Amino acid sequence: DGYCRMLTKKYGSTFDEGAARMFNVIRGNTAKMNVLIDDLLSFSRVLRNSMTLSGIDMDGLACTVWDDLKAANPDRQLEFKSAKLPAAWGDVSLIRQVLFNLMANAVKFTEDRAPAVIEISGCVQSGEVVYCVTDNGIGFDMAYYDRLFGIFKRLYNDEEYEGTGVGLAIVQRIVKRHGGRVWAKGKVDEGASFRFSLPQK
């Protein structure tokens, strides 16, 4: 990418249309590789880093994540709904990553909705706390459910939606490390809901 930038800066004015296109393809692919490497490092750190457990204000954490997503998507018509969320017990930075990945996915897969509606709720049941992120987006076919949480196993290609196929694998790994579980339900063109549970303290 660095050499392409230097060549384009020095000789770009002499490139014909084909050469300019090829340099753009190279730079686009190196950018994708950079994102992929970052995601793989994040996936690796989930297993390697020690956890610091404490009580977590999930209402405050969800609102903070939503503010970040709103700021990153200023041109989108986004609507956020949140019921009162029960507190969690876990590593706050890792649980923030779980919320961010799930809510960012909801924002991504509602890009053709106006408004896009993302809702988060939670409840306590059978000795665990269950949280749910729901959206009114494109959903998914349950026939391909086994691909959802697999690393690199995407349901949509890059031309449709950007991504590396690591985000949900990270979610599952974090939740499992906390002793919880993750599951999902969806229907094509009718939205999706992703749930994860955490043991009570």
Coordinates of N, CA and C in Angstrom, one line a residue:
D1 N 0.8 -1.2 0.0 CA 0.0 0.0 0.0 C 0.9 1.3 0.0
G2 N 2.0 1.2 0.8 CA 2.9 2.4 0.8 C 3.5 2.6 -0.5
Y3 N 4.0 1.6 -1.2 CA 4.6 1.8 -2.5 C 3.6 2.2 -3.5
C4 N 2.4 1.7 -3.4 CA 1.3 2.2 -4.4 C 1.1 3.7 -4.2
R5 N 1.0 4.1 -2.9 CA 0.8 5.5 -2.7 C 1.9 6.4 -3.2
M6 N 3.2 5.9 -3.0 CA 4.3 6.7 -3.5 C 4.3 6.7 -5.1
L7 N 4.0 5.6 -5.7 CA 4.0 5.6 -7.2 C 2.9 6.5 -7.7
T8 N 1.7 6.4 -7.1 CA 0.6 7.2 -7.5 C 0.9 8.7 -7.4
K9 N 1.5 9.0 -6.3 CA 1.8 10.4 -6.0 C 2.8 11.0 -7.0
K10 N 3.8 10.1 -7.3 CA 4.9 10.6 -8.2 C 4.6 10.5 -9.7
Y11 N 3.9 9.4 -10.1 CA 3.6 9.1 -11.5 C 2.1 9.1 -11.9
G12 N 1.3 9.3 -10.9 CA -0.2 9.2 -11.1 C -0.7 10.0 -12.3
S13 N -0.1 11.1 -12.6 CA -0.6 11.9 -13.7 C -0.3 11.3 -15.1
T14 N 0.6 10.3 -15.1 CA 1.0 9.6 -16.4 C 0.2 8.3 -16.5
F15 N -0.5 7.9 -15.5 CA -1.3 6.6 -15.6 C -2.4 6.7 -16.6
D16 N -2.6 5.7 -17.4 CA -3.9 5.6 -18.2 C -5.0 5.1 -17.2
E17 N -6.2 5.0 -17.7 CA -7.3 4.6 -16.9 C -7.1 3.2 -16.3
G18 N -6.6 2.2 -17.1 CA -6.4 0.9 -16.7 C -5.4 0.8 -15.6
A19 N -4.3 1.5 -15.7 CA -3.2 1.5 -14.6 C -3.8 2.1 -13.3
A20 N -4.5 3.2 -13.4 CA -5.1 3.8 -12.3 C -6.0 2.8 -11.6
R21 N -6.8 2.1 -12.4 CA -7.8 1.2 -11.8 C -7.1 0.1 -11.0
M22 N -6.0 -0.5 -11.6 CA -5.2 -1.5 -11.0 C -4.6 -1.1 -9.7
F23 N -4.1 0.1 -9.6 CA -3.5 0.6 -8.4 C -4.6 0.8 -7.3
N24 N -5.8 1.2 -7.7 CA -6.9 1.3 -6.8 C -7.3 -0.1 -6.3
V25 N -7.3 -1.1 -7.1 CA -7.6 -2.5 -6.7 C -6.6 -2.9 -5.7
I26 N -5.3 -2.7 -5.9 CA -4.3 -3.1 -5.0 C -4.5 -2.5 -3.6
R27 N -4.7 -1.2 -3.7 CA -4.9 -0.4 -2.4 C -6.1 -0.9 -1.7
G28 N -7.2 -1.1 -2.4 CA -8.4 -1.6 -1.8 C -8.2 -3.0 -1.1
N29 N -7.5 -3.9 -1.8 CA -7.3 -5.2 -1.2 C -6.3 -5.1 0.0
T30 N -5.3 -4.3 0.0 CA -4.5 -4.2 1.1 C -5.2 -3.6 2.3
A31 N -6.2 -2.7 2.1 CA -7.0 -2.2 3.2 C -7.8 -3.3 3.8
K32 N -8.4 -4.1 2.9 CA -9.2 -5.3 3.4 C -8.3 -6.2 4.2
M33 N -7.1 -6.5 3.8 CA -6.2 -7.4 4.5 C -5.8 -6.8 5.9
N34 N -5.7 -5.4 5.9 CA -5.4 -4.8 7.2 C -6.5 -5.0 8.2
V35 N -7.7 -4.8 7.7 CA -8.9 -5.0 8.6 C -9.0 -6.5 9.1
L36 N -8.7 -7.4 8.1 CA -8.7 -8.8 8.5 C -7.7 -9.2 9.6
I37 N -6.5 -8.6 9.4 CA -5.4 -8.9 10.4 C -5.8 -8.3 11.8
D38 N -6.4 -7.1 11.8 CA -6.8 -6.5 13.0 C -7.9 -7.4 13.7
D39 N -8.8 -7.9 12.9 CA -9.9 -8.8 13.4 C -9.3 -10.1 14.0
L40 N -8.3 -10.6 13.3 CA -7.7 -11.9 13.8 C -7.0 -11.6 15.1
L41 N -6.3 -10.5 15.2 CA -5.6 -10.2 16.4 C -6.6 -10.0 17.6
S42 N -7.8 -9.4 17.3 CA -8.8 -9.2 18.3 C -9.3 -10.6 18.7
F43 N -9.5 -11.5 17.8 CA -10.0 -12.8 18.1 C -9.0 -13.6 19.0
S44 N -7.7 -13.4 18.7 CA -6.6 -14.0 19.5 C -6.6 -13.5 20.9
R45 N -6.7 -12.1 21.0 CA -6.7 -11.5 22.3 C -7.8 -12.0 23.2
V46 N -8.9 -12.3 22.7 CA -10.1 -12.8 23.5 C -9.7 -14.0 24.3
L47 N -8.9 -14.9 23.7 CA -8.4 -16.1 24.4 C -7.2 -15.8 25.4
R48 N -6.4 -14.9 25.0 CA -5.1 -14.7 25.7 C -5.2 -13.8 26.9
N49 N -5.9 -12.7 26.8 CA -5.9 -11.7 27.8 C -6.6 -12.2 29.1
S50 N -6.1 -11.8 30.2 CA -6.8 -12.1 31.5 C -8.1 -11.2 31.6
M51 N -9.0 -11.7 32.4 CA -10.3 -11.0 32.5 C -10.3 -10.4 33.9
T52 N -10.9 -9.2 34.0 CA -11.2 -8.5 35.3 C -12.7 -8.4 35.5
L53 N -13.2 -9.2 36.4 CA -14.6 -9.3 36.6 C -15.2 -8.3 37.5
S54 N -16.3 -7.7 37.2 CA -16.9 -6.7 38.1 C -18.4 -6.6 37.6
G55 N -19.2 -5.8 38.4 CA -20.5 -5.5 38.0 C -20.5 -4.5 36.8
I56 N -21.5 -4.7 35.9 CA -21.5 -3.9 34.7 C -22.9 -3.2 34.6
D57 N -22.9 -1.9 34.4 CA -24.1 -1.2 34.1 C -24.4 -1.3 32.7
M58 N -25.3 -2.3 32.3 CA -25.5 -2.5 30.9 C -26.3 -1.4 30.2
D59 N -27.2 -0.7 30.9 CA -27.9 0.4 30.4 C -26.9 1.5 29.9
G60 N -26.0 1.8 30.8 CA -25.0 2.8 30.4 C -24.1 2.4 29.3
L61 N -23.7 1.1 29.3 CA -22.8 0.6 28.3 C -23.4 0.5 26.9
A62 N -24.7 0.1 26.9 CA -25.4 0.1 25.6 C -25.6 1.5 25.0
C63 N -25.9 2.4 25.9 CA -26.0 3.8 25.4 C -24.7 4.4 24.9
T64 N -23.6 4.1 25.5 CA -22.3 4.5 25.1 C -22.0 3.9 23.7
V65 N -22.2 2.6 23.5 CA -22.0 2.0 22.3 C -22.9 2.6 21.2
W66 N -24.1 2.8 21.5 CA -25.1 3.4 20.5 C -24.6 4.8 20.1
D67 N -24.1 5.6 21.0 CA -23.6 7.0 20.7 C -22.5 6.9 19.7
D68 N -21.6 5.9 19.9 CA -20.5 5.7 19.0 C -21.0 5.3 17.6
L69 N -21.9 4.4 17.6 CA -22.4 4.0 16.3 C -23.2 5.1 15.5
K70 N -24.0 5.9 16.3 CA -24.7 7.1 15.7 C -23.7 8.1 15.1
A71 N -22.6 8.3 15.9 CA -21.6 9.3 15.4 C -20.9 8.8 14.2
A72 N -20.7 7.5 14.0 CA -20.1 6.9 12.9 C -21.0 6.8 11.6
N73 N -22.3 7.0 11.9 CA -23.3 6.9 10.8 C -24.2 8.1 10.8
P74 N -23.6 9.3 10.6 CA -24.4 10.6 10.7 C -25.5 10.7 9.7
D75 N -25.4 10.1 8.6 CA -26.4 10.2 7.5 C -27.5 9.2 7.6
R76 N -27.4 8.3 8.5 CA -28.4 7.2 8.6 C -29.6 7.7 9.5
Q77 N -30.8 7.2 9.2 CA -32.0 7.4 10.0 C -32.1 6.2 11.0
L78 N -31.5 6.3 12.2 CA -31.4 5.2 13.1 C -32.3 5.5 14.3
E79 N -33.0 4.5 14.7 CA -33.9 4.5 15.9 C -33.4 3.5 16.9
F80 N -33.1 3.9 18.1 CA -32.7 2.9 19.1 C -33.7 2.8 20.2
K81 N -34.1 1.6 20.6 CA -35.0 1.3 21.6 C -34.3 0.4 22.7
S82 N -34.5 0.8 23.9 CA -33.8 0.0 25.0 C -34.8 -0.1 26.2
A83 N -35.1 -1.3 26.6 CA -35.8 -1.5 27.8 C -34.8 -1.4 29.0
K84 N -35.2 -1.4 30.2 CA -34.3 -1.4 31.3 C -33.6 -2.7 31.4
L85 N -32.2 -2.6 31.3 CA -31.4 -3.8 31.2 C -30.9 -4.2 32.6
P86 N -31.0 -5.5 32.9 CA -30.4 -6.0 34.1 C -28.9 -5.8 34.1
A87 N -28.3 -5.6 35.3 CA -26.9 -5.5 35.4 C -26.2 -6.8 35.0
A88 N -25.0 -6.8 34.6 CA -24.2 -8.0 34.2 C -23.0 -8.1 35.1
W89 N -22.4 -9.3 35.1 CA -21.2 -9.5 35.8 C -20.2 -10.1 34.8
G90 N -19.1 -9.4 34.6 CA -18.1 -9.8 33.7 C -17.0 -8.8 33.5
D91 N -16.2 -9.0 32.4 CA -15.2 -8.1 32.0 C -15.8 -7.0 31.2
V92 N -15.8 -5.8 31.7 CA -16.5 -4.7 31.0 C -16.0 -4.4 29.6
S93 N -14.7 -4.5 29.4 CA -14.2 -4.2 28.0 C -14.6 -5.3 27.0
L94 N -14.6 -6.6 27.5 CA -15.0 -7.7 26.6 C -16.5 -7.6 26.3
I95 N -17.3 -7.3 27.4 CA -18.8 -7.3 27.2 C -19.1 -6.1 26.3
R96 N -18.4 -5.0 26.4 CA -18.6 -3.9 25.5 C -18.3 -4.3 24.0
Q97 N -17.3 -5.2 23.8 CA -17.0 -5.7 22.5 C -18.2 -6.5 22.0
V98 N -18.8 -7.3 22.8 CA -20.0 -8.1 22.4 C -21.1 -7.2 22.0
L99 N -21.4 -6.2 22.8 CA -22.5 -5.2 22.5 C -22.2 -4.5 21.2
F100 N -20.9 -4.0 21.1 CA -20.6 -3.3 19.9 C -20.7 -4.1 18.6
N101 N -20.2 -5.3 18.6 CA -20.3 -6.2 17.5 C -21.7 -6.5 17.1
L102 N -22.6 -6.8 18.0 CA -23.9 -7.1 17.7 C -24.7 -5.9 17.2
M103 N -24.5 -4.8 17.9 CA -25.2 -3.6 17.5 C -24.7 -3.0 16.2
A104 N -23.4 -3.1 15.9 CA -22.8 -2.7 14.7 C -23.4 -3.5 13.5
N105 N -23.5 -4.8 13.8 CA -24.1 -5.7 12.7 C -25.5 -5.3 12.4
A106 N -26.3 -5.0 13.5 CA -27.6 -4.5 13.3 C -27.7 -3.3 12.4
V107 N -26.8 -2.3 12.7 CA -26.8 -1.1 11.9 C -26.4 -1.4 10.5
K108 N -25.4 -2.3 10.3 CA -24.9 -2.6 8.9 C -26.0 -3.3 8.1
F109 N -26.8 -4.2 8.7 CA -27.7 -5.0 7.9 C -29.1 -4.4 7.9
T110 N -29.2 -3.1 8.3 CA -30.4 -2.3 8.2 C -30.2 -1.1 7.3
E111 N -29.1 -1.1 6.5 CA -28.8 0.1 5.8 C -29.8 0.5 4.8
D112 N -30.7 -0.4 4.3 CA -31.7 0.0 3.4 C -33.1 0.3 4.0
R113 N -33.1 0.4 5.4 CA -34.3 0.6 6.1 C -34.3 2.1 6.6
A114 N -35.5 2.7 6.5 CA -35.7 4.1 7.0 C -37.0 4.2 7.7
P115 N -37.0 4.2 9.0 CA -35.8 4.2 9.8 C -35.4 2.7 10.0
A116 N -34.1 2.6 10.4 CA -33.5 1.4 10.9 C -33.8 1.3 12.4
V117 N -34.5 0.3 12.8 CA -34.8 0.1 14.2 C -34.0 -1.0 14.9
I118 N -33.2 -0.6 15.9 CA -32.4 -1.5 16.7 C -32.9 -1.5 18.1
E119 N -33.2 -2.6 18.6 CA -33.7 -2.7 20.0 C -32.9 -3.7 20.8
I120 N -32.6 -3.3 22.1 CA -32.0 -4.2 23.0 C -32.8 -4.3 24.3
S121 N -32.9 -5.6 24.7 CA -33.7 -5.9 25.9 C -32.9 -6.9 26.7
G122 N -33.4 -7.2 27.9 CA -32.8 -8.1 28.8 C -33.7 -8.6 29.9
C123 N -33.4 -9.8 30.4 CA -34.2 -10.3 31.5 C -33.3 -11.4 32.3
V124 N -33.8 -11.7 33.5 CA -33.1 -12.7 34.3 C -34.0 -13.9 34.3
Q125 N -33.4 -15.1 33.9 CA -34.2 -16.3 33.9 C -33.3 -17.5 34.2
S126 N -33.7 -18.4 35.0 CA -33.0 -19.7 35.3 C -31.6 -19.5 35.7
G127 N -31.3 -18.5 36.5 CA -29.9 -18.3 37.0 C -29.0 -17.6 36.1
E128 N -29.5 -17.1 35.0 CA -28.6 -16.4 34.0 C -29.3 -15.1 33.6
V129 N -28.5 -14.2 33.1 CA -29.0 -12.9 32.5 C -29.0 -13.0 31.0
V130 N -30.1 -12.8 30.3 CA -30.2 -12.9 28.9 C -30.4 -11.6 28.3
Y131 N -29.6 -11.2 27.3 CA -29.7 -10.0 26.5 C -30.1 -10.3 25.1
C132 N -30.8 -9.4 24.4 CA -31.3 -9.6 23.1 C -31.1 -8.3 22.3
V133 N -30.5 -8.4 21.1 CA -30.4 -7.3 20.2 C -31.2 -7.7 18.9
T134 N -32.2 -6.9 18.6 CA -33.1 -7.1 17.5 C -33.1 -6.0 16.5
D135 N -33.2 -6.3 15.2 CA -33.3 -5.3 14.2 C -34.3 -5.6 13.2
N136 N -34.7 -4.6 12.4 CA -35.6 -4.8 11.3 C -35.0 -4.8 9.9
G137 N -33.8 -5.5 9.9 CA -33.0 -5.5 8.7 C -33.3 -6.6 7.7
I138 N -32.3 -7.1 7.0 CA -32.5 -8.0 5.9 C -32.6 -9.5 6.5
G139 N -32.3 -9.7 7.7 CA -32.4 -11.0 8.3 C -31.5 -12.0 7.7
F140 N -31.8 -13.3 7.9 CA -31.0 -14.4 7.3 C -31.8 -15.6 7.3
D141 N -31.4 -16.5 6.4 CA -32.0 -17.8 6.3 C -31.5 -18.8 7.3
M142 N -32.4 -19.3 8.2 CA -32.1 -20.2 9.2 C -31.4 -21.5 8.7
A143 N -31.6 -21.8 7.4 CA -30.9 -23.0 6.8 C -29.4 -22.9 6.9
Y144 N -28.9 -21.6 7.0 CA -27.5 -21.4 7.0 C -27.0 -21.0 8.4
Y145 N -27.8 -21.3 9.4 CA -27.5 -20.9 10.8 C -26.1 -21.4 11.3
D146 N -25.7 -22.6 10.8 CA -24.4 -23.1 11.3 C -23.2 -22.3 10.8
R147 N -23.4 -21.4 9.9 CA -22.3 -20.5 9.4 C -22.2 -19.2 10.2
L148 N -23.2 -18.9 11.0 CA -23.2 -17.6 11.6 C -22.0 -17.3 12.5
F149 N -21.7 -18.2 13.4 CA -20.6 -17.9 14.3 C -19.3 -18.5 14.0
G150 N -19.1 -19.1 12.8 CA -17.9 -19.6 12.3 C -17.0 -18.5 11.8
I151 N -15.7 -18.7 12.1 CA -14.7 -17.6 11.6 C -14.6 -17.7 10.1
F152 N -14.7 -16.6 9.5 CA -14.6 -16.4 8.0 C -15.8 -16.9 7.3
K153 N -16.8 -17.5 8.0 CA -18.0 -18.0 7.3 C -19.1 -17.0 7.2
R154 N -19.1 -16.2 6.1 CA -20.1 -15.1 6.0 C -21.3 -15.6 5.2
L155 N -22.4 -14.9 5.5 CA -23.6 -15.2 4.7 C -23.8 -14.3 3.5
Y156 N -23.0 -13.2 3.5 CA -23.1 -12.2 2.4 C -21.7 -11.9 1.9
N157 N -21.5 -11.6 0.6 CA -20.2 -11.3 0.1 C -19.9 -9.8 0.3
D158 N -18.6 -9.5 0.0 CA -18.1 -8.1 0.2 C -18.9 -7.1 -0.7
E159 N -19.3 -7.5 -1.8 CA -20.0 -6.6 -2.7 C -21.4 -6.2 -2.1
E160 N -22.0 -7.0 -1.3 CA -23.2 -6.7 -0.6 C -23.0 -6.0 0.7
Y161 N -22.2 -6.6 1.6 CA -21.9 -6.0 2.9 C -20.5 -6.2 3.3
E162 N -19.8 -5.2 3.7 CA -18.4 -5.3 4.1 C -18.3 -6.1 5.4
G163 N -17.1 -6.7 5.5 CA -16.9 -7.5 6.8 C -15.9 -8.6 6.5
T164 N -15.4 -9.2 7.6 CA -14.4 -10.3 7.5 C -14.9 -11.6 8.0
G165 N -16.1 -11.6 8.6 CA -16.6 -12.9 9.1 C -16.0 -13.3 10.4
V166 N -15.4 -12.3 11.2 CA -14.8 -12.6 12.5 C -15.7 -12.1 13.6
G167 N -16.5 -11.0 13.4 CA -17.2 -10.4 14.5 C -18.0 -11.3 15.3
L168 N -18.9 -12.1 14.7 CA -19.7 -13.0 15.5 C -19.0 -14.1 16.2
A169 N -17.9 -14.5 15.6 CA -17.0 -15.5 16.2 C -16.4 -14.9 17.5
I170 N -16.0 -13.7 17.4 CA -15.5 -13.0 18.6 C -16.6 -12.9 19.7
V171 N -17.8 -12.6 19.3 CA -18.9 -12.5 20.3 C -19.0 -13.9 21.0
Q172 N -19.1 -14.9 20.2 CA -19.3 -16.3 20.7 C -18.2 -16.6 21.7
R173 N -16.9 -16.3 21.3 CA -15.8 -16.7 22.1 C -15.8 -15.9 23.4
I174 N -16.1 -14.7 23.4 CA -16.2 -13.9 24.6 C -17.2 -14.4 25.6
V175 N -18.4 -14.6 25.0 CA -19.5 -15.1 25.9 C -19.2 -16.5 26.5
K176 N -18.7 -17.4 25.6 CA -18.3 -18.7 26.2 C -17.3 -18.6 27.3
R177 N -16.4 -17.7 27.1 CA -15.3 -17.5 28.1 C -15.9 -17.0 29.4
H178 N -17.0 -16.3 29.4 CA -17.7 -15.9 30.6 C -18.7 -17.0 31.1
G179 N -18.8 -18.1 30.4 CA -19.6 -19.2 30.9 C -21.0 -19.1 30.4
G180 N -21.2 -18.2 29.3 CA -22.6 -18.1 28.8 C -22.7 -18.7 27.4
R181 N -23.8 -18.4 26.7 CA -24.0 -18.9 25.4 C -24.6 -17.9 24.5
V182 N -24.6 -18.1 23.2 CA -25.1 -17.2 22.1 C -25.9 -17.9 21.2
W183 N -27.1 -17.3 20.8 CA -27.9 -17.9 19.7 C -28.6 -16.9 19.0
A184 N -29.2 -17.2 17.9 CA -29.9 -16.2 17.0 C -31.1 -16.8 16.3
K185 N -31.9 -15.9 15.8 CA -33.1 -16.2 15.1 C -33.3 -15.2 14.0
G186 N -33.6 -15.6 12.8 CA -33.9 -14.6 11.7 C -34.7 -15.2 10.6
K187 N -35.2 -14.3 9.8 CA -36.0 -14.6 8.6 C -35.7 -13.7 7.5
V188 N -35.5 -14.2 6.3 CA -35.1 -13.3 5.2 C -36.0 -12.1 5.1
D189 N -35.4 -10.9 5.1 CA -36.1 -9.7 4.9 C -37.1 -9.3 6.0
E190 N -37.0 -10.0 7.1 CA -37.8 -9.7 8.3 C -37.0 -9.5 9.6
G191 N -35.7 -9.2 9.4 CA -35.0 -8.8 10.6 C -34.3 -10.1 11.3
A192 N -33.6 -9.8 12.3 CA -32.9 -10.8 13.1 C -32.8 -10.4 14.6
S193 N -32.7 -11.4 15.4 CA -32.4 -11.2 16.8 C -31.3 -12.1 17.3
F194 N -30.4 -11.5 18.0 CA -29.2 -12.2 18.6 C -29.3 -12.1 20.1
R195 N -29.2 -13.2 20.7 CA -29.3 -13.3 22.2 C -28.0 -13.9 22.7
F196 N -27.6 -13.4 23.9 CA -26.5 -14.0 24.6 C -26.8 -14.0 26.1
S197 N -26.3 -15.0 26.8 CA -26.5 -15.1 28.2 C -25.2 -15.0 29.0
L198 N -25.3 -14.5 30.2 CA -24.2 -14.5 31.1 C -24.7 -15.0 32.5
P199 N -23.8 -15.8 33.1 CA -24.3 -16.3 34.4 C -24.4 -15.1 35.4
Q200 N -25.3 -15.3 36.4 CA -25.4 -14.3 37.4 C -24.2 -14.4 38.3
K201 N -23.9 -13.3 39.0 CA -22.6 -13.3 39.8 C -22.5 -14.5 40.7

